PDB file of C-alpha atoms and ligand atoms in Angstrom:
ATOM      1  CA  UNK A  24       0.000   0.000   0.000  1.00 53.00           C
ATOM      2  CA  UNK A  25       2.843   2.211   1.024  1.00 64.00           C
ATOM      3  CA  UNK A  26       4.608   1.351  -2.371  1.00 88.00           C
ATOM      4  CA  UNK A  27       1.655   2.694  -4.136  1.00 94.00           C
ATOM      5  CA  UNK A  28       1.293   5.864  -2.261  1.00 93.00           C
ATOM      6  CA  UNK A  29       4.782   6.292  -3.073  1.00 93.00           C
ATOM      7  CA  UNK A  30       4.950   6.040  -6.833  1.00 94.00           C
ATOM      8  CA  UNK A  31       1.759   7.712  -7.390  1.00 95.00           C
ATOM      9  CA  UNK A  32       3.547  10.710  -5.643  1.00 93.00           C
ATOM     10  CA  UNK A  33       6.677  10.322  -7.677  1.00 94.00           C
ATOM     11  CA  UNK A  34       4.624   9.332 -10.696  1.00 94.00           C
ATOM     12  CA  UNK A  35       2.998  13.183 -10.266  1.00 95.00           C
ATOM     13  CA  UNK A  36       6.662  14.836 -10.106  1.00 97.00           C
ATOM     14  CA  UNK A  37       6.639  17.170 -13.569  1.00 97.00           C
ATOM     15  CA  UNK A  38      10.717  15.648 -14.451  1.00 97.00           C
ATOM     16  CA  UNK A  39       8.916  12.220 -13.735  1.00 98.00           C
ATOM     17  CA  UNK A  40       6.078  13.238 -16.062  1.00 98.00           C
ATOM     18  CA  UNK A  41       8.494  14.940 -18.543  1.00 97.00           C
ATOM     19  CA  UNK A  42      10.723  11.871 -19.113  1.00 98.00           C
ATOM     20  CA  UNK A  43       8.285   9.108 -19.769  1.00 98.00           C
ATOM     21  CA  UNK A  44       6.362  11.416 -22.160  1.00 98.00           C
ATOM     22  CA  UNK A  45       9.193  11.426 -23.777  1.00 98.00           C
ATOM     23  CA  UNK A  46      10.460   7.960 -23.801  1.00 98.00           C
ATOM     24  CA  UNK A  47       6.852   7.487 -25.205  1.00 98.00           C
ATOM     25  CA  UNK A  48       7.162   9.718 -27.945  1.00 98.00           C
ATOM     26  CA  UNK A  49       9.614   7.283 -29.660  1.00 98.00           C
ATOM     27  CA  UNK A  50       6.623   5.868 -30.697  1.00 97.00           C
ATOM     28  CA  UNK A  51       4.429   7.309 -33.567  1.00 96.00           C
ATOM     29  CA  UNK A  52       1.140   7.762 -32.601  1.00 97.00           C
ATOM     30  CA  UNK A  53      -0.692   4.374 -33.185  1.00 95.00           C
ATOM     31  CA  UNK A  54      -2.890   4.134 -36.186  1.00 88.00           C
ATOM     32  CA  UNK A  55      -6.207   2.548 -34.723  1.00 90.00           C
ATOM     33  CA  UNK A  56      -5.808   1.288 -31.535  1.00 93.00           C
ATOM     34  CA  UNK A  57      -2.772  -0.721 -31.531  1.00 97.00           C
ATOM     35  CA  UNK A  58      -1.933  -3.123 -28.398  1.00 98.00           C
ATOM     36  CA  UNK A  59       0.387  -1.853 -25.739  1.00 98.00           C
ATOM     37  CA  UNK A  60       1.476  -3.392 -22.639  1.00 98.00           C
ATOM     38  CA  UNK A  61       3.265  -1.829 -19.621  1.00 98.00           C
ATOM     39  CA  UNK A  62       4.372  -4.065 -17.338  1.00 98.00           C
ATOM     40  CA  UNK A  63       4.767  -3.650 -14.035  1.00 98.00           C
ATOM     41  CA  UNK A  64       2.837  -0.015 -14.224  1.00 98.00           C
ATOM     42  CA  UNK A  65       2.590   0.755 -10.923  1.00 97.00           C
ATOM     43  CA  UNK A  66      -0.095   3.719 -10.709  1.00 98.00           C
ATOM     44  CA  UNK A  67      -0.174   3.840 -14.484  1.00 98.00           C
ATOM     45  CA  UNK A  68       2.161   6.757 -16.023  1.00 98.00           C
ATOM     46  CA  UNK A  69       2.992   4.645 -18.919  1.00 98.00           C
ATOM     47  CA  UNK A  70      -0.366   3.351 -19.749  1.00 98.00           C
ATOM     48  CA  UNK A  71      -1.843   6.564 -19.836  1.00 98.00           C
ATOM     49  CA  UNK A  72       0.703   8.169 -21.755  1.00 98.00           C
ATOM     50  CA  UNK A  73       0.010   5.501 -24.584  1.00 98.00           C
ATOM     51  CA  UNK A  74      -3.271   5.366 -24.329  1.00 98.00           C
ATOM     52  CA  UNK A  75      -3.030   9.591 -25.133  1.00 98.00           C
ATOM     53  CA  UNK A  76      -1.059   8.588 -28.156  1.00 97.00           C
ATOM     54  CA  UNK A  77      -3.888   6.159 -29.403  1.00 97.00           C
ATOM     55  CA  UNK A  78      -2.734   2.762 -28.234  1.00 98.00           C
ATOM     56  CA  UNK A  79      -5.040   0.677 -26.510  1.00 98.00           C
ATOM     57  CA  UNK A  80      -2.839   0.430 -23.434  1.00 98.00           C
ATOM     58  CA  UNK A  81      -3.427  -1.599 -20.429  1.00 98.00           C
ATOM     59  CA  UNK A  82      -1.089  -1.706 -17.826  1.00 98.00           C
ATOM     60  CA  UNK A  83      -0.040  -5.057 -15.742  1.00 98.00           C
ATOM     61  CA  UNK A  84       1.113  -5.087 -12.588  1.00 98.00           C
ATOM     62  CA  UNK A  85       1.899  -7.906  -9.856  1.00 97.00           C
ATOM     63  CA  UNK A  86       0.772  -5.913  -6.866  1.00 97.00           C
ATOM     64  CA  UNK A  87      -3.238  -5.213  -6.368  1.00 97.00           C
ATOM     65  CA  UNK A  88      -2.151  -1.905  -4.781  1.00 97.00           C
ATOM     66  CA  UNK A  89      -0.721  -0.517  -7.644  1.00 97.00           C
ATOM     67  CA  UNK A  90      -3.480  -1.594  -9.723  1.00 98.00           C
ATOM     68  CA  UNK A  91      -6.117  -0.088  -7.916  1.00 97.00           C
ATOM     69  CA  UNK A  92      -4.355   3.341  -8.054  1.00 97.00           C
ATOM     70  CA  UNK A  93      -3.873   3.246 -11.595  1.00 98.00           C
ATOM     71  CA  UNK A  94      -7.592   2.223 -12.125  1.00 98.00           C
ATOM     72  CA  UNK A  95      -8.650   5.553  -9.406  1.00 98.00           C
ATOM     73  CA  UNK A  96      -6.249   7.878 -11.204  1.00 98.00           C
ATOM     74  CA  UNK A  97      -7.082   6.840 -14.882  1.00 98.00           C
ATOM     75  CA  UNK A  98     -10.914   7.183 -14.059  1.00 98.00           C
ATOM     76  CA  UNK A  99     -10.076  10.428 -12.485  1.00 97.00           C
ATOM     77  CA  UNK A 100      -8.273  12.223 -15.308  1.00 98.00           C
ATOM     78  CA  UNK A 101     -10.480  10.155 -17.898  1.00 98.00           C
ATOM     79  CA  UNK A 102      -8.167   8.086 -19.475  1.00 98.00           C
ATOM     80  CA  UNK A 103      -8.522   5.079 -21.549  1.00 98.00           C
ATOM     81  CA  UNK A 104      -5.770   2.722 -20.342  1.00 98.00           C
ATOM     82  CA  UNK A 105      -7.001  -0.480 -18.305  1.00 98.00           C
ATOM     83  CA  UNK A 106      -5.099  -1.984 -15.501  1.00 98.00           C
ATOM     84  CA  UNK A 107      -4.772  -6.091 -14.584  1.00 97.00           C
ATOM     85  CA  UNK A 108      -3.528  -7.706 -12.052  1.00 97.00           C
ATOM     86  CA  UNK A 109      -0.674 -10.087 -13.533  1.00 96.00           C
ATOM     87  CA  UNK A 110       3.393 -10.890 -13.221  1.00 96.00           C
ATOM     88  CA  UNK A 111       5.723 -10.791 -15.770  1.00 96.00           C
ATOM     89  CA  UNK A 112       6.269 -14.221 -15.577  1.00 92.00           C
ATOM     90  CA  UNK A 113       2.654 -15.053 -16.814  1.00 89.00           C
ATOM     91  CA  UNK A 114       2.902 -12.929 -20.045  1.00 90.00           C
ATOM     92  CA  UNK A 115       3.518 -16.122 -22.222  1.00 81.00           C
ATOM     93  CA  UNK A 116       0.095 -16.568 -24.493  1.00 85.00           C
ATOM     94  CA  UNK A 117       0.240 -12.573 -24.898  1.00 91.00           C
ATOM     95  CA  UNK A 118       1.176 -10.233 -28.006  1.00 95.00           C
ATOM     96  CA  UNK A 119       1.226  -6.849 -28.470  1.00 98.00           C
ATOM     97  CA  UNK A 120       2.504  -4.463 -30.605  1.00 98.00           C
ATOM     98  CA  UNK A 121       4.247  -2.596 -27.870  1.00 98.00           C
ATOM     99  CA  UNK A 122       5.621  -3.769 -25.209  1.00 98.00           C
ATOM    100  CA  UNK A 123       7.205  -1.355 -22.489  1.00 98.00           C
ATOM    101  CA  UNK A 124       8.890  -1.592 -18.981  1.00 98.00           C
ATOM    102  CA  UNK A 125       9.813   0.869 -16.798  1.00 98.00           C
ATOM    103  CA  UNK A 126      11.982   1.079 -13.655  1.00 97.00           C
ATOM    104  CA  UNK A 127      10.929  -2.813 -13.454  1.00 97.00           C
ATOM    105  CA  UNK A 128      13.762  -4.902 -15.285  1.00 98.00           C
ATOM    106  CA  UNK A 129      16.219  -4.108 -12.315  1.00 96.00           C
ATOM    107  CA  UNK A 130      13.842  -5.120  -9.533  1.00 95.00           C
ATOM    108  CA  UNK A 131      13.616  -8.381 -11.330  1.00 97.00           C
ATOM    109  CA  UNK A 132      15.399 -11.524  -9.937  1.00 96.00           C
ATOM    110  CA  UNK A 133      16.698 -11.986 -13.070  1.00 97.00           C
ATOM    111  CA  UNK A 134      16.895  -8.691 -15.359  1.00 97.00           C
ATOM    112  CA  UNK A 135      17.789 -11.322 -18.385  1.00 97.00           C
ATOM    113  CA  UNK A 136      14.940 -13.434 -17.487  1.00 96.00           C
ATOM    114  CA  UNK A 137      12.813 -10.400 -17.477  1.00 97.00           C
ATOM    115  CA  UNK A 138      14.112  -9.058 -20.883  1.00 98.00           C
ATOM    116  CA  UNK A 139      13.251 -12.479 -22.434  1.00 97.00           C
ATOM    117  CA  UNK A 140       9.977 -12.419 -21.747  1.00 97.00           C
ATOM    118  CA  UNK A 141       9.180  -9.057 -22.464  1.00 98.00           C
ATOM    119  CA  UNK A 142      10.785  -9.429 -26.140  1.00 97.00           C
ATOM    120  CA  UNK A 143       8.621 -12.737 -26.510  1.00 96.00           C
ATOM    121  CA  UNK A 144       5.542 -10.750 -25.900  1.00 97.00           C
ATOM    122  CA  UNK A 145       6.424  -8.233 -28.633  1.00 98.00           C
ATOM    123  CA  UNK A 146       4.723  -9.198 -31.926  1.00 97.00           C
ATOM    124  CA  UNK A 147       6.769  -9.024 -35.278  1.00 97.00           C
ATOM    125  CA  UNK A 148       6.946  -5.885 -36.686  1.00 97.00           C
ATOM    126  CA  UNK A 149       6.628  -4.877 -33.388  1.00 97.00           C
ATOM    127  CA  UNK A 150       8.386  -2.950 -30.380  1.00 98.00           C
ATOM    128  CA  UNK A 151      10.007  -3.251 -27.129  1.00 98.00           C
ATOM    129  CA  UNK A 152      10.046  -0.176 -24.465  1.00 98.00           C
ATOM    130  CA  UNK A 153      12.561  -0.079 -21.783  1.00 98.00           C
ATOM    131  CA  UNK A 154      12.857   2.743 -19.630  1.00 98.00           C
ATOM    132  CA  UNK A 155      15.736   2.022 -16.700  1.00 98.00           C
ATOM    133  CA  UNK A 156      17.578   4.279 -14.719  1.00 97.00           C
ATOM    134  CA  UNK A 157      21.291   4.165 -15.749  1.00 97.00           C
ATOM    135  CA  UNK A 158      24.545   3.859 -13.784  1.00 97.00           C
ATOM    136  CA  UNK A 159      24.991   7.528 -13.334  1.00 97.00           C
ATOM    137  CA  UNK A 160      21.837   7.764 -11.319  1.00 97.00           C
ATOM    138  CA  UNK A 161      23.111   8.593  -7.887  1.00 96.00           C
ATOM    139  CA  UNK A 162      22.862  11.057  -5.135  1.00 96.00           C
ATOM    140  CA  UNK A 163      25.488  13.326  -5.833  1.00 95.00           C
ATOM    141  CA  UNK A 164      24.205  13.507  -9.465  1.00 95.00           C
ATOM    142  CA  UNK A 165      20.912  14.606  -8.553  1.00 96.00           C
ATOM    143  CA  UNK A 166      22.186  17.336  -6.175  1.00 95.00           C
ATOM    144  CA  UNK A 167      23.945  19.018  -9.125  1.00 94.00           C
ATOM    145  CA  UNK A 168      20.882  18.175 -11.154  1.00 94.00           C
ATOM    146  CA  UNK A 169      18.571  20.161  -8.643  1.00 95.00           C
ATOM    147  CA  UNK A 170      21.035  22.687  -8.363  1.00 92.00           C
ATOM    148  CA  UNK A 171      20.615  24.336 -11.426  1.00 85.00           C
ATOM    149  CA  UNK A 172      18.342  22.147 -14.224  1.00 90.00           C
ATOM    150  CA  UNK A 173      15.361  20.276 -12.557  1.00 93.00           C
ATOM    151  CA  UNK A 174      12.505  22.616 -11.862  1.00 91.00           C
ATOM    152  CA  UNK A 175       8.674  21.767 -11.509  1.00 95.00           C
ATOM    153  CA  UNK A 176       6.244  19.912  -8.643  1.00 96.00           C
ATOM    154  CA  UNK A 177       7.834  17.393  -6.862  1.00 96.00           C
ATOM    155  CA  UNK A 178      11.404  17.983  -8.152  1.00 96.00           C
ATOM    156  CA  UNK A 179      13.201  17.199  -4.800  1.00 95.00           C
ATOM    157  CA  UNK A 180      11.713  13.223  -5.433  1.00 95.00           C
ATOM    158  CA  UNK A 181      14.774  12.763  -7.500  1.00 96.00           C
ATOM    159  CA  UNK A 182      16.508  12.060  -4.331  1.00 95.00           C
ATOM    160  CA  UNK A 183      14.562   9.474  -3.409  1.00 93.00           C
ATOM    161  CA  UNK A 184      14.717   8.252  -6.903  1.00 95.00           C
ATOM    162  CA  UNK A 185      18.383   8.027  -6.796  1.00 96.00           C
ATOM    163  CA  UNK A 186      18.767   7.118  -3.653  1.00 94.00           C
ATOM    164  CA  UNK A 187      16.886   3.629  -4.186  1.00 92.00           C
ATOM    165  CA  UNK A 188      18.190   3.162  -7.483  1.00 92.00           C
ATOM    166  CA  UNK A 189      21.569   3.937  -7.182  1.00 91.00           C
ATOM    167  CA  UNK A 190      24.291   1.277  -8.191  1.00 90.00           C
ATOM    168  CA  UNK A 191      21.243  -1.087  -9.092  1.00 91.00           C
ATOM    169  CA  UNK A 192      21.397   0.069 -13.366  1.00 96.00           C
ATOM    170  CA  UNK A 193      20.986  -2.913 -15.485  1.00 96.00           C
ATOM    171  CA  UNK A 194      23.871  -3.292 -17.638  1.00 96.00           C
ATOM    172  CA  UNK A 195      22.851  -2.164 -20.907  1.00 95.00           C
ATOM    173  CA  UNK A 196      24.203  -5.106 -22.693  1.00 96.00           C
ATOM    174  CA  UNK A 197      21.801  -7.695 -22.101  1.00 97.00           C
ATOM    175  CA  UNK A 198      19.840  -5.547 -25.025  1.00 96.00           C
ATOM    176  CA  UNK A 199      22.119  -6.756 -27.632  1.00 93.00           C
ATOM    177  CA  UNK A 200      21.339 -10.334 -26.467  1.00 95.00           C
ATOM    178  CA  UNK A 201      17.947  -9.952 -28.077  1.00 96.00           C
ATOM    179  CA  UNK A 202      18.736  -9.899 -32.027  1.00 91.00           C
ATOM    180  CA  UNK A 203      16.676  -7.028 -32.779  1.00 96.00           C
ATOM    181  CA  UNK A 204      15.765  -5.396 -36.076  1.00 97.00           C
ATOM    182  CA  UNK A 205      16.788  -1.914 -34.895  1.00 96.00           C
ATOM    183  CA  UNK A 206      17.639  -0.583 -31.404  1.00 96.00           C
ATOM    184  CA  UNK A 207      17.526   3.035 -30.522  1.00 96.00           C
ATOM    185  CA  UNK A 208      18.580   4.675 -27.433  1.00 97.00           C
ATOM    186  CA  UNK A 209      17.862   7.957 -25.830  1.00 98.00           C
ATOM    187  CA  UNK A 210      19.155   9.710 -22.805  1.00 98.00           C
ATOM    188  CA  UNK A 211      16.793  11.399 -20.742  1.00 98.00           C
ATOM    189  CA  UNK A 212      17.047  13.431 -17.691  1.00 97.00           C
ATOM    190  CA  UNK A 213      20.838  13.970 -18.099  1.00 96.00           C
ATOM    191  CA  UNK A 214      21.766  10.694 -18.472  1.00 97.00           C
ATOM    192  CA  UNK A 215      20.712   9.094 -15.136  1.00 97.00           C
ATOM    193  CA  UNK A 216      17.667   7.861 -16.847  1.00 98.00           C
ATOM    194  CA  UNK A 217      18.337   5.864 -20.410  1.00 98.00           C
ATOM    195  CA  UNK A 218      15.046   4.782 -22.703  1.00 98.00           C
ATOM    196  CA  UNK A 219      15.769   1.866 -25.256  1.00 98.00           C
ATOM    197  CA  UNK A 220      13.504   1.237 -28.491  1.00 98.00           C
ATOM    198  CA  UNK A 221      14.526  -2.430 -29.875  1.00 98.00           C
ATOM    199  CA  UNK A 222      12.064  -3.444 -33.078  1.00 98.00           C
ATOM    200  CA  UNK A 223      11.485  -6.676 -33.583  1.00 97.00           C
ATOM    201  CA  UNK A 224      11.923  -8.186 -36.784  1.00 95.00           C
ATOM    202  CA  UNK A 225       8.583  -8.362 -39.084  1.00 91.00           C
TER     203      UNK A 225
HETATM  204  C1  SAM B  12      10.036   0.395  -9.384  1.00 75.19           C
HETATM  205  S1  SAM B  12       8.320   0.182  -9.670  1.00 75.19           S
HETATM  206  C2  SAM B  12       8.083   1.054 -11.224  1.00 75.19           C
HETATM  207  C3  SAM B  12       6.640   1.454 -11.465  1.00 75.19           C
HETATM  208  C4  SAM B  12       6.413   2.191 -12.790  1.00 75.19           C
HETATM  209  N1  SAM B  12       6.696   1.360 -13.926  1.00 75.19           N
HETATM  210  C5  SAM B  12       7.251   3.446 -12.866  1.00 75.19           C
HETATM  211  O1  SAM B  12       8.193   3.480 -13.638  1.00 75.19           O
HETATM  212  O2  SAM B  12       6.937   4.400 -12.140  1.00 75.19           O
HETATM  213  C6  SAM B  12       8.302  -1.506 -10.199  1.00 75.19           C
HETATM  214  C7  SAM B  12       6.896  -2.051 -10.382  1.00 75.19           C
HETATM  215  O3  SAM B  12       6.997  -3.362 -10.902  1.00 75.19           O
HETATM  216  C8  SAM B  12       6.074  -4.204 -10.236  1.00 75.19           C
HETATM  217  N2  SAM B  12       6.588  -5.573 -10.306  1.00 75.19           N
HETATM  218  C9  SAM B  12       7.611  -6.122  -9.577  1.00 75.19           C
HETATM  219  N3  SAM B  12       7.807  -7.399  -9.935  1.00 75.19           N
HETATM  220  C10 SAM B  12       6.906  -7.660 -10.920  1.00 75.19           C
HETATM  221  C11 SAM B  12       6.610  -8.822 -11.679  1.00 75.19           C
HETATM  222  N4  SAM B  12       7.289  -9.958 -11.498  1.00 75.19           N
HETATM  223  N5  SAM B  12       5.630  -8.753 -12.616  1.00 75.19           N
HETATM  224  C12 SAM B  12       4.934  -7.593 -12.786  1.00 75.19           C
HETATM  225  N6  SAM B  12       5.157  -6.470 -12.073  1.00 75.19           N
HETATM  226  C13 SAM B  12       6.131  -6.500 -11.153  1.00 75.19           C
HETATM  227  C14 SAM B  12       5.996  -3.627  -8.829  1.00 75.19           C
HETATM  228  O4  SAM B  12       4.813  -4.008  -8.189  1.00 75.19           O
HETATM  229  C15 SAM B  12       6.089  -2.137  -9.100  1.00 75.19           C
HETATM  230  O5  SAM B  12       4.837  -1.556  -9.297  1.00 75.19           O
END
Protein backbone atom coordinates (compact mmCIF):
# COMPACT_ATOMS: atom_id res chain seq x y z
CA UNK A 1 0.00 0.00 0.00
CA UNK A 2 2.84 2.21 1.02
CA UNK A 3 4.61 1.35 -2.37
CA UNK A 4 1.65 2.69 -4.14
CA UNK A 5 1.29 5.86 -2.26
CA UNK A 6 4.78 6.29 -3.07
CA UNK A 7 4.95 6.04 -6.83
CA UNK A 8 1.76 7.71 -7.39
CA UNK A 9 3.55 10.71 -5.64
CA UNK A 10 6.68 10.32 -7.68
CA UNK A 11 4.62 9.33 -10.70
CA UNK A 12 3.00 13.18 -10.27
CA UNK A 13 6.66 14.84 -10.11
CA UNK A 14 6.64 17.17 -13.57
CA UNK A 15 10.72 15.65 -14.45
CA UNK A 16 8.92 12.22 -13.74
CA UNK A 17 6.08 13.24 -16.06
CA UNK A 18 8.49 14.94 -18.54
CA UNK A 19 10.72 11.87 -19.11
CA UNK A 20 8.29 9.11 -19.77
CA UNK A 21 6.36 11.42 -22.16
CA UNK A 22 9.19 11.43 -23.78
CA UNK A 23 10.46 7.96 -23.80
CA UNK A 24 6.85 7.49 -25.21
CA UNK A 25 7.16 9.72 -27.95
CA UNK A 26 9.61 7.28 -29.66
CA UNK A 27 6.62 5.87 -30.70
CA UNK A 28 4.43 7.31 -33.57
CA UNK A 29 1.14 7.76 -32.60
CA UNK A 30 -0.69 4.37 -33.19
CA UNK A 31 -2.89 4.13 -36.19
CA UNK A 32 -6.21 2.55 -34.72
CA UNK A 33 -5.81 1.29 -31.53
CA UNK A 34 -2.77 -0.72 -31.53
CA UNK A 35 -1.93 -3.12 -28.40
CA UNK A 36 0.39 -1.85 -25.74
CA UNK A 37 1.48 -3.39 -22.64
CA UNK A 38 3.27 -1.83 -19.62
CA UNK A 39 4.37 -4.06 -17.34
CA UNK A 40 4.77 -3.65 -14.03
CA UNK A 41 2.84 -0.02 -14.22
CA UNK A 42 2.59 0.75 -10.92
CA UNK A 43 -0.09 3.72 -10.71
CA UNK A 44 -0.17 3.84 -14.48
CA UNK A 45 2.16 6.76 -16.02
CA UNK A 46 2.99 4.64 -18.92
CA UNK A 47 -0.37 3.35 -19.75
CA UNK A 48 -1.84 6.56 -19.84
CA UNK A 49 0.70 8.17 -21.76
CA UNK A 50 0.01 5.50 -24.58
CA UNK A 51 -3.27 5.37 -24.33
CA UNK A 52 -3.03 9.59 -25.13
CA UNK A 53 -1.06 8.59 -28.16
CA UNK A 54 -3.89 6.16 -29.40
CA UNK A 55 -2.73 2.76 -28.23
CA UNK A 56 -5.04 0.68 -26.51
CA UNK A 57 -2.84 0.43 -23.43
CA UNK A 58 -3.43 -1.60 -20.43
CA UNK A 59 -1.09 -1.71 -17.83
CA UNK A 60 -0.04 -5.06 -15.74
CA UNK A 61 1.11 -5.09 -12.59
CA UNK A 62 1.90 -7.91 -9.86
CA UNK A 63 0.77 -5.91 -6.87
CA UNK A 64 -3.24 -5.21 -6.37
CA UNK A 65 -2.15 -1.90 -4.78
CA UNK A 66 -0.72 -0.52 -7.64
CA UNK A 67 -3.48 -1.59 -9.72
CA UNK A 68 -6.12 -0.09 -7.92
CA UNK A 69 -4.35 3.34 -8.05
CA UNK A 70 -3.87 3.25 -11.60
CA UNK A 71 -7.59 2.22 -12.13
CA UNK A 72 -8.65 5.55 -9.41
CA UNK A 73 -6.25 7.88 -11.20
CA UNK A 74 -7.08 6.84 -14.88
CA UNK A 75 -10.91 7.18 -14.06
CA UNK A 76 -10.08 10.43 -12.49
CA UNK A 77 -8.27 12.22 -15.31
CA UNK A 78 -10.48 10.15 -17.90
CA UNK A 79 -8.17 8.09 -19.47
CA UNK A 80 -8.52 5.08 -21.55
CA UNK A 81 -5.77 2.72 -20.34
CA UNK A 82 -7.00 -0.48 -18.30
CA UNK A 83 -5.10 -1.98 -15.50
CA UNK A 84 -4.77 -6.09 -14.58
CA UNK A 85 -3.53 -7.71 -12.05
CA UNK A 86 -0.67 -10.09 -13.53
CA UNK A 87 3.39 -10.89 -13.22
CA UNK A 88 5.72 -10.79 -15.77
CA UNK A 89 6.27 -14.22 -15.58
CA UNK A 90 2.65 -15.05 -16.81
CA UNK A 91 2.90 -12.93 -20.05
CA UNK A 92 3.52 -16.12 -22.22
CA UNK A 93 0.10 -16.57 -24.49
CA UNK A 94 0.24 -12.57 -24.90
CA UNK A 95 1.18 -10.23 -28.01
CA UNK A 96 1.23 -6.85 -28.47
CA UNK A 97 2.50 -4.46 -30.60
CA UNK A 98 4.25 -2.60 -27.87
CA UNK A 99 5.62 -3.77 -25.21
CA UNK A 100 7.20 -1.36 -22.49
CA UNK A 101 8.89 -1.59 -18.98
CA UNK A 102 9.81 0.87 -16.80
CA UNK A 103 11.98 1.08 -13.66
CA UNK A 104 10.93 -2.81 -13.45
CA UNK A 105 13.76 -4.90 -15.28
CA UNK A 106 16.22 -4.11 -12.31
CA UNK A 107 13.84 -5.12 -9.53
CA UNK A 108 13.62 -8.38 -11.33
CA UNK A 109 15.40 -11.52 -9.94
CA UNK A 110 16.70 -11.99 -13.07
CA UNK A 111 16.89 -8.69 -15.36
CA UNK A 112 17.79 -11.32 -18.38
CA UNK A 113 14.94 -13.43 -17.49
CA UNK A 114 12.81 -10.40 -17.48
CA UNK A 115 14.11 -9.06 -20.88
CA UNK A 116 13.25 -12.48 -22.43
CA UNK A 117 9.98 -12.42 -21.75
CA UNK A 118 9.18 -9.06 -22.46
CA UNK A 119 10.78 -9.43 -26.14
CA UNK A 120 8.62 -12.74 -26.51
CA UNK A 121 5.54 -10.75 -25.90
CA UNK A 122 6.42 -8.23 -28.63
CA UNK A 123 4.72 -9.20 -31.93
CA UNK A 124 6.77 -9.02 -35.28
CA UNK A 125 6.95 -5.88 -36.69
CA UNK A 126 6.63 -4.88 -33.39
CA UNK A 127 8.39 -2.95 -30.38
CA UNK A 128 10.01 -3.25 -27.13
CA UNK A 129 10.05 -0.18 -24.46
CA UNK A 130 12.56 -0.08 -21.78
CA UNK A 131 12.86 2.74 -19.63
CA UNK A 132 15.74 2.02 -16.70
CA UNK A 133 17.58 4.28 -14.72
CA UNK A 134 21.29 4.16 -15.75
CA UNK A 135 24.54 3.86 -13.78
CA UNK A 136 24.99 7.53 -13.33
CA UNK A 137 21.84 7.76 -11.32
CA UNK A 138 23.11 8.59 -7.89
CA UNK A 139 22.86 11.06 -5.13
CA UNK A 140 25.49 13.33 -5.83
CA UNK A 141 24.21 13.51 -9.46
CA UNK A 142 20.91 14.61 -8.55
CA UNK A 143 22.19 17.34 -6.18
CA UNK A 144 23.95 19.02 -9.13
CA UNK A 145 20.88 18.18 -11.15
CA UNK A 146 18.57 20.16 -8.64
CA UNK A 147 21.04 22.69 -8.36
CA UNK A 148 20.61 24.34 -11.43
CA UNK A 149 18.34 22.15 -14.22
CA UNK A 150 15.36 20.28 -12.56
CA UNK A 151 12.50 22.62 -11.86
CA UNK A 152 8.67 21.77 -11.51
CA UNK A 153 6.24 19.91 -8.64
CA UNK A 154 7.83 17.39 -6.86
CA UNK A 155 11.40 17.98 -8.15
CA UNK A 156 13.20 17.20 -4.80
CA UNK A 157 11.71 13.22 -5.43
CA UNK A 158 14.77 12.76 -7.50
CA UNK A 159 16.51 12.06 -4.33
CA UNK A 160 14.56 9.47 -3.41
CA UNK A 161 14.72 8.25 -6.90
CA UNK A 162 18.38 8.03 -6.80
CA UNK A 163 18.77 7.12 -3.65
CA UNK A 164 16.89 3.63 -4.19
CA UNK A 165 18.19 3.16 -7.48
CA UNK A 166 21.57 3.94 -7.18
CA UNK A 167 24.29 1.28 -8.19
CA UNK A 168 21.24 -1.09 -9.09
CA UNK A 169 21.40 0.07 -13.37
CA UNK A 170 20.99 -2.91 -15.49
CA UNK A 171 23.87 -3.29 -17.64
CA UNK A 172 22.85 -2.16 -20.91
CA UNK A 173 24.20 -5.11 -22.69
CA UNK A 174 21.80 -7.70 -22.10
CA UNK A 175 19.84 -5.55 -25.02
CA UNK A 176 22.12 -6.76 -27.63
CA UNK A 177 21.34 -10.33 -26.47
CA UNK A 178 17.95 -9.95 -28.08
CA UNK A 179 18.74 -9.90 -32.03
CA UNK A 180 16.68 -7.03 -32.78
CA UNK A 181 15.77 -5.40 -36.08
CA UNK A 182 16.79 -1.91 -34.90
CA UNK A 183 17.64 -0.58 -31.40
CA UNK A 184 17.53 3.03 -30.52
CA UNK A 185 18.58 4.67 -27.43
CA UNK A 186 17.86 7.96 -25.83
CA UNK A 187 19.16 9.71 -22.81
CA UNK A 188 16.79 11.40 -20.74
CA UNK A 189 17.05 13.43 -17.69
CA UNK A 190 20.84 13.97 -18.10
CA UNK A 191 21.77 10.69 -18.47
CA UNK A 192 20.71 9.09 -15.14
CA UNK A 193 17.67 7.86 -16.85
CA UNK A 194 18.34 5.86 -20.41
CA UNK A 195 15.05 4.78 -22.70
CA UNK A 196 15.77 1.87 -25.26
CA UNK A 197 13.50 1.24 -28.49
CA UNK A 198 14.53 -2.43 -29.88
CA UNK A 199 12.06 -3.44 -33.08
CA UNK A 200 11.49 -6.68 -33.58
CA UNK A 201 11.92 -8.19 -36.78
CA UNK A 202 8.58 -8.36 -39.08
C1 LIG B 1 10.04 0.40 -9.38
S1 LIG B 1 8.32 0.18 -9.67
C2 LIG B 1 8.08 1.05 -11.22
C3 LIG B 1 6.64 1.45 -11.46
C4 LIG B 1 6.41 2.19 -12.79
N1 LIG B 1 6.70 1.36 -13.93
C5 LIG B 1 7.25 3.45 -12.87
O1 LIG B 1 8.19 3.48 -13.64
O2 LIG B 1 6.94 4.40 -12.14
C6 LIG B 1 8.30 -1.51 -10.20
C7 LIG B 1 6.90 -2.05 -10.38
O3 LIG B 1 7.00 -3.36 -10.90
C8 LIG B 1 6.07 -4.20 -10.24
N2 LIG B 1 6.59 -5.57 -10.31
C9 LIG B 1 7.61 -6.12 -9.58
N3 LIG B 1 7.81 -7.40 -9.93
C10 LIG B 1 6.91 -7.66 -10.92
C11 LIG B 1 6.61 -8.82 -11.68
N4 LIG B 1 7.29 -9.96 -11.50
N5 LIG B 1 5.63 -8.75 -12.62
C12 LIG B 1 4.93 -7.59 -12.79
N6 LIG B 1 5.16 -6.47 -12.07
C13 LIG B 1 6.13 -6.50 -11.15
C14 LIG B 1 6.00 -3.63 -8.83
O4 LIG B 1 4.81 -4.01 -8.19
C15 LIG B 1 6.09 -2.14 -9.10
O5 LIG B 1 4.84 -1.56 -9.30
Amino acid sequence: MLGAQLFTWLQGADFYHSLHAAAVDLLAPSQGQQRWLDVGSGPGLVARLAAARGYAAQGIDIQPAMVHAAQRIARRTGSAATFRVGGIEALADETAAVVSAASLLAVLPSPQAGLRALWQAVRPGGALLIIEPTAAMGLAQARQLLRAQITGRRKYALYLWAYARQGRAVDPAIYHTLNAASSTYRPLLHGLVGAWLLHKQG
